[in-house]
mmCIF file of C-alpha atoms in Angstrom:
data_model
loop_
_atom_site.group_PDB
_atom_site.id
_atom_site.type_symbol
_atom_site.label_atom_id
_atom_site.label_comp_id
_atom_site.label_asym_id
_atom_site.label_seq_id
_atom_site.Cartn_x
_atom_site.Cartn_y
_atom_site.Cartn_z
ATOM 1 C CA MET A 1 -51.930 1.261 19.545
ATOM 2 C CA SER A 2 -51.586 -2.407 19.108
ATOM 3 C CA GLU A 3 -47.976 -3.675 18.925
ATOM 4 C CA ASP A 4 -48.958 -6.352 16.361
ATOM 5 C CA LEU A 5 -50.436 -3.939 13.723
ATOM 6 C CA LYS A 6 -48.348 -3.062 10.850
ATOM 7 C CA ASN A 7 -46.714 0.472 10.721
ATOM 8 C CA VAL A 8 -47.711 2.921 7.910
ATOM 9 C CA VAL A 9 -44.958 5.486 7.857
ATOM 10 C CA VAL A 10 -45.767 8.496 5.811
ATOM 11 C CA ILE A 11 -42.751 10.643 4.911
ATOM 12 C CA LEU A 12 -43.627 14.270 4.359
ATOM 13 C CA THR A 13 -40.755 16.335 2.781
ATOM 14 C CA VAL A 14 -42.759 19.291 1.476
ATOM 15 C CA GLY A 15 -43.365 22.636 3.311
ATOM 16 C CA LYS A 16 -45.532 25.465 2.496
ATOM 17 C CA SER A 17 -44.423 26.025 -1.212
ATOM 18 C CA ASP A 18 -47.483 24.037 -2.504
ATOM 19 C CA GLY A 19 -49.935 25.668 -0.343
ATOM 20 C CA GLY A 20 -50.166 22.735 2.077
ATOM 21 C CA LYS A 21 -51.294 20.132 -0.584
ATOM 22 C CA ALA A 22 -48.716 17.475 0.249
ATOM 23 C CA ALA A 23 -49.155 17.968 4.032
ATOM 24 C CA THR A 24 -52.887 17.596 3.506
ATOM 25 C CA MET A 25 -52.368 14.314 1.565
ATOM 26 C CA ALA A 26 -49.901 13.028 4.067
ATOM 27 C CA PHE A 27 -52.089 13.532 7.102
ATOM 28 C CA SER A 28 -55.107 12.262 5.194
ATOM 29 C CA CYS A 29 -53.152 9.206 4.284
ATOM 30 C CA GLY A 30 -52.258 8.760 7.990
ATOM 31 C CA MET A 31 -55.843 9.139 8.998
ATOM 32 C CA SER A 32 -56.815 6.538 6.487
ATOM 33 C CA ALA A 33 -54.122 4.056 7.650
ATOM 34 C CA ILE A 34 -55.601 4.499 11.141
ATOM 35 C CA ALA A 35 -59.015 3.867 9.847
ATOM 36 C CA MET A 36 -57.688 0.782 8.305
ATOM 37 C CA GLY A 37 -56.383 -0.655 11.505
ATOM 38 C CA HIS A 38 -52.751 0.316 11.155
ATOM 39 C CA ASN A 39 -50.449 2.332 13.282
ATOM 40 C CA ALA A 40 -49.579 5.578 11.575
ATOM 41 C CA VAL A 41 -46.530 7.674 11.779
ATOM 42 C CA VAL A 42 -46.004 10.923 9.780
ATOM 43 C CA PHE A 43 -42.198 11.642 9.708
ATOM 44 C CA LEU A 44 -41.644 15.372 9.179
ATOM 45 C CA THR A 45 -38.289 15.843 7.347
ATOM 46 C CA SER A 46 -36.450 18.456 5.032
ATOM 47 C CA ASP A 47 -38.922 21.086 4.149
ATOM 48 C CA GLY A 48 -41.870 19.115 5.875
ATOM 49 C CA ALA A 49 -40.251 19.824 9.176
ATOM 50 C CA VAL A 50 -42.073 23.126 9.086
ATOM 51 C CA TRP A 51 -45.502 21.380 10.048
ATOM 52 C CA GLY A 52 -44.073 20.329 13.423
ATOM 53 C CA TYR A 53 -44.472 23.624 14.799
ATOM 54 C CA GLN A 54 -47.391 25.402 16.515
ATOM 55 C CA GLY A 55 -49.285 27.559 14.100
ATOM 56 C CA SER A 56 -47.718 26.307 11.006
ATOM 57 C CA ALA A 57 -50.823 24.922 9.604
ATOM 58 C CA ASP A 58 -53.240 27.953 10.608
ATOM 59 C CA GLY A 59 -55.007 29.044 7.690
ATOM 60 C CA THR A 60 -54.138 26.314 5.435
ATOM 61 C CA GLN A 61 -56.924 24.398 3.608
ATOM 62 C CA VAL A 62 -56.989 22.589 0.414
ATOM 63 C CA GLN A 63 -60.309 22.476 -1.410
ATOM 64 C CA GLY A 64 -62.275 19.522 -0.540
ATOM 65 C CA PHE A 65 -60.237 18.739 2.590
ATOM 66 C CA LEU A 66 -60.502 19.698 6.157
ATOM 67 C CA PRO A 67 -58.436 22.720 7.313
ATOM 68 C CA LEU A 68 -54.812 21.396 7.861
ATOM 69 C CA ARG A 69 -54.833 22.297 11.571
ATOM 70 C CA GLU A 70 -58.018 20.380 12.169
ATOM 71 C CA LEU A 71 -56.746 17.531 10.059
ATOM 72 C CA ILE A 72 -53.538 17.249 12.233
ATOM 73 C CA SER A 73 -55.562 17.632 15.410
ATOM 74 C CA GLN A 74 -57.976 14.639 14.558
ATOM 75 C CA TYR A 75 -55.005 12.595 13.360
ATOM 76 C CA LEU A 76 -53.389 13.033 16.722
ATOM 77 C CA GLU A 77 -56.659 12.326 18.510
ATOM 78 C CA GLN A 78 -57.176 9.113 16.671
ATOM 79 C CA GLY A 79 -53.745 7.854 17.753
ATOM 80 C CA GLY A 80 -51.586 8.882 14.930
ATOM 81 C CA ARG A 81 -47.876 9.757 15.750
ATOM 82 C CA ILE A 82 -45.703 12.678 14.255
ATOM 83 C CA ILE A 83 -42.052 12.272 14.434
ATOM 84 C CA LEU A 84 -39.969 15.454 13.552
ATOM 85 C CA CYS A 85 -36.605 14.929 12.179
ATOM 86 C CA SER A 86 -33.897 15.776 14.784
ATOM 87 C CA VAL A 87 -31.470 17.371 12.363
ATOM 88 C CA CYS A 88 -34.347 19.538 10.784
ATOM 89 C CA HIS A 89 -35.406 20.516 14.169
ATOM 90 C CA ARG A 90 -31.880 21.693 15.258
ATOM 91 C CA THR A 91 -30.811 23.318 11.851
ATOM 92 C CA CYS A 92 -33.353 23.667 9.112
ATOM 93 C CA SER A 93 -36.518 25.009 10.663
ATOM 94 C CA VAL A 94 -35.637 27.259 13.418
ATOM 95 C CA GLY A 95 -32.657 29.373 12.624
ATOM 96 C CA SER A 96 -28.940 28.789 13.355
ATOM 97 C CA PRO A 97 -27.620 25.236 14.126
ATOM 98 C CA ASP A 98 -25.505 26.874 16.849
ATOM 99 C CA LEU A 99 -28.625 28.160 18.728
ATOM 100 C CA PRO A 100 -31.163 26.188 20.648
ATOM 101 C CA PRO A 101 -34.625 25.556 18.792
ATOM 102 C CA VAL A 102 -37.025 28.612 19.610
ATOM 103 C CA ALA A 103 -40.315 27.422 17.960
ATOM 104 C CA GLU A 104 -42.857 25.557 19.878
ATOM 105 C CA MET A 105 -43.464 21.929 18.577
ATOM 106 C CA VAL A 106 -47.043 20.602 17.869
ATOM 107 C CA PRO A 107 -48.025 18.950 21.173
ATOM 108 C CA GLU A 108 -47.358 15.129 21.169
ATOM 109 C CA THR A 109 -44.700 15.549 18.470
ATOM 110 C CA GLU A 110 -41.677 13.319 18.986
ATOM 111 C CA ILE A 111 -38.099 13.810 17.961
ATOM 112 C CA GLY A 112 -36.648 10.951 15.882
ATOM 113 C CA GLY A 113 -33.907 10.070 13.329
ATOM 114 C CA PHE A 114 -33.381 7.769 10.451
ATOM 115 C CA ALA A 115 -32.905 4.673 12.598
ATOM 116 C CA THR A 116 -36.110 5.327 14.334
ATOM 117 C CA ILE A 117 -38.037 5.758 11.134
ATOM 118 C CA LEU A 118 -36.339 2.776 9.277
ATOM 119 C CA GLU A 119 -37.262 0.463 12.123
ATOM 120 C CA LEU A 120 -40.844 1.445 11.966
ATOM 121 C CA ALA A 121 -40.788 1.090 8.304
ATOM 122 C CA MET A 122 -39.318 -2.370 8.262
ATOM 123 C CA ASN A 123 -42.183 -3.421 10.351
ATOM 124 C CA GLY A 124 -44.654 -2.133 7.897
ATOM 125 C CA MET A 125 -44.600 0.070 4.814
ATOM 126 C CA SER A 126 -43.736 3.682 3.941
ATOM 127 C CA VAL A 127 -45.437 6.256 1.622
ATOM 128 C CA THR A 128 -43.794 9.567 0.665
ATOM 129 C CA PHE A 129 -45.169 12.975 -0.044
ATOM 130 C CA MET B 1 -13.050 -4.440 32.007
ATOM 131 C CA THR B 2 -12.443 -1.140 30.124
ATOM 132 C CA HIS B 3 -15.117 -0.136 27.847
ATOM 133 C CA PHE B 4 -14.648 1.154 24.265
ATOM 134 C CA GLN B 5 -14.998 4.897 24.636
ATOM 135 C CA LEU B 6 -16.926 6.676 21.873
ATOM 136 C CA ASN B 7 -17.510 10.491 21.654
ATOM 137 C CA CYS B 8 -20.311 11.492 19.247
ATOM 138 C CA GLU B 9 -20.876 14.944 20.783
ATOM 139 C CA GLY B 10 -21.765 17.434 17.957
ATOM 140 C CA MET B 11 -22.676 14.921 15.602
ATOM 141 C CA ASN B 12 -26.186 14.794 13.909
ATOM 142 C CA CYS B 13 -28.166 12.048 12.727
ATOM 143 C CA PRO B 14 -27.266 9.520 11.326
ATOM 144 C CA MET B 15 -23.604 9.866 12.228
ATOM 145 C CA PRO B 16 -23.885 8.774 15.895
ATOM 146 C CA ILE B 17 -25.428 5.468 14.819
ATOM 147 C CA VAL B 18 -22.804 5.217 11.950
ATOM 148 C CA GLU B 19 -19.754 5.493 14.326
ATOM 149 C CA LEU B 20 -21.544 3.006 16.703
ATOM 150 C CA THR B 21 -21.669 0.551 13.796
ATOM 151 C CA LYS B 22 -18.096 1.154 12.955
ATOM 152 C CA ALA B 23 -17.020 0.575 16.638
ATOM 153 C CA ALA B 24 -19.239 -2.544 17.073
ATOM 154 C CA ARG B 25 -17.679 -4.158 13.955
ATOM 155 C CA SER B 26 -14.180 -3.892 15.523
ATOM 156 C CA LEU B 27 -15.125 -5.285 18.869
ATOM 157 C CA GLU B 28 -16.252 -8.789 20.113
ATOM 158 C CA VAL B 29 -19.530 -10.066 21.306
ATOM 159 C CA GLY B 30 -19.988 -9.141 24.922
ATOM 160 C CA GLN B 31 -17.626 -6.203 24.939
ATOM 161 C CA LYS B 32 -19.094 -2.908 25.842
ATOM 162 C CA ILE B 33 -19.212 0.552 24.254
ATOM 163 C CA GLU B 34 -19.571 3.787 26.288
ATOM 164 C CA VAL B 35 -20.885 6.571 24.152
ATOM 165 C CA THR B 36 -21.825 10.159 24.629
ATOM 166 C CA ALA B 37 -24.003 12.089 22.164
ATOM 167 C CA THR B 38 -25.969 15.340 21.738
ATOM 168 C CA ASP B 39 -28.165 14.493 18.766
ATOM 169 C CA LEU B 40 -31.821 15.155 19.665
ATOM 170 C CA ALA B 41 -32.742 11.692 18.338
ATOM 171 C CA PHE B 42 -30.037 9.761 19.929
ATOM 172 C CA LYS B 43 -32.103 7.897 22.326
ATOM 173 C CA PRO B 44 -34.880 6.580 19.988
ATOM 174 C CA ASP B 45 -32.264 5.896 17.294
ATOM 175 C CA LEU B 46 -30.026 3.916 19.685
ATOM 176 C CA GLU B 47 -33.002 2.010 20.835
ATOM 177 C CA ALA B 48 -33.907 1.092 17.313
ATOM 178 C CA TRP B 49 -30.452 0.176 16.253
ATOM 179 C CA ALA B 50 -29.937 -1.838 19.433
ATOM 180 C CA ARG B 51 -33.219 -3.832 18.829
ATOM 181 C CA ARG B 52 -32.265 -4.418 15.268
ATOM 182 C CA MET B 53 -28.599 -5.342 15.689
ATOM 183 C CA GLY B 54 -29.186 -7.517 18.903
ATOM 184 C CA HIS B 55 -27.329 -5.333 21.301
ATOM 185 C CA THR B 56 -28.365 -4.463 24.888
ATOM 186 C CA ILE B 57 -28.450 -0.957 26.212
ATOM 187 C CA GLU B 58 -27.220 -1.524 29.747
ATOM 188 C CA GLN B 59 -27.223 2.140 30.790
ATOM 189 C CA PHE B 60 -28.779 5.305 29.491
ATOM 190 C CA ASP B 61 -28.864 8.781 31.064
ATOM 191 C CA GLU B 62 -29.282 12.452 29.923
ATOM 192 C CA ALA B 63 -27.982 15.480 31.499
ATOM 193 C CA ASP B 64 -27.565 19.041 30.083
ATOM 194 C CA ASP B 65 -28.512 17.917 26.621
ATOM 195 C CA LYS B 66 -25.885 15.293 26.670
ATOM 196 C CA SER B 67 -26.805 11.662 26.386
ATOM 197 C CA HIS B 68 -24.509 8.824 27.882
ATOM 198 C CA ALA B 69 -25.028 5.230 27.164
ATOM 199 C CA ILE B 70 -23.204 1.903 27.837
ATOM 200 C CA ILE B 71 -24.128 -0.775 25.196
ATOM 201 C CA CYS B 72 -23.128 -4.453 25.401
ATOM 202 C CA LEU B 73 -22.613 -5.978 22.051
ATOM 203 C CA GLY B 74 -24.774 -8.878 20.848
ATOM 204 C CA SER B 75 -24.059 -11.324 17.932
ATOM 205 C CA LYS B 76 -25.511 -9.516 15.027
ATOM 206 C CA LYS B 77 -22.857 -6.636 14.384
#
């Protein structure tokens, strides 16, 4: 991705409680950002961290949209980035904070924190789902 | 010259960056901070913080889930 393009940082804080609606919108938004010539980053934090793990999106589809697993796959193929909140990865999503993470992350997912996300957003814009 | 020592092991995001900022504000331009941390996002967060604040990461290494860095302070603290 070009360095001079603006970043679109999509912040996803919703997990499976809405049947994957917010996640579907977030990755669709990311796909649109790429289509419009921007660098897209989906930041998975809070309950949204669940989408950073292999198999989480399986079987999830919102009417009118691609299955979430396929949407995420296409998003990554087109150059979108996924950044998973470091604290969520360590504590919220995979059990005890005293144990190492056990779930396998979606391939190409990066670990990042708020400074990482803020720097990206300062060089672009952010959208929250 | 002795580096300012900062132990951020066991701290989660954003506290390592918060502690680095406190330390940087107490020091002068050109002084160095030697920091250790275990947060999983420490490397990208440190890089973002340093770029934003005008500091230079002179050394960075990771071993046994522990990050170690030496930062030379720039003018924007």
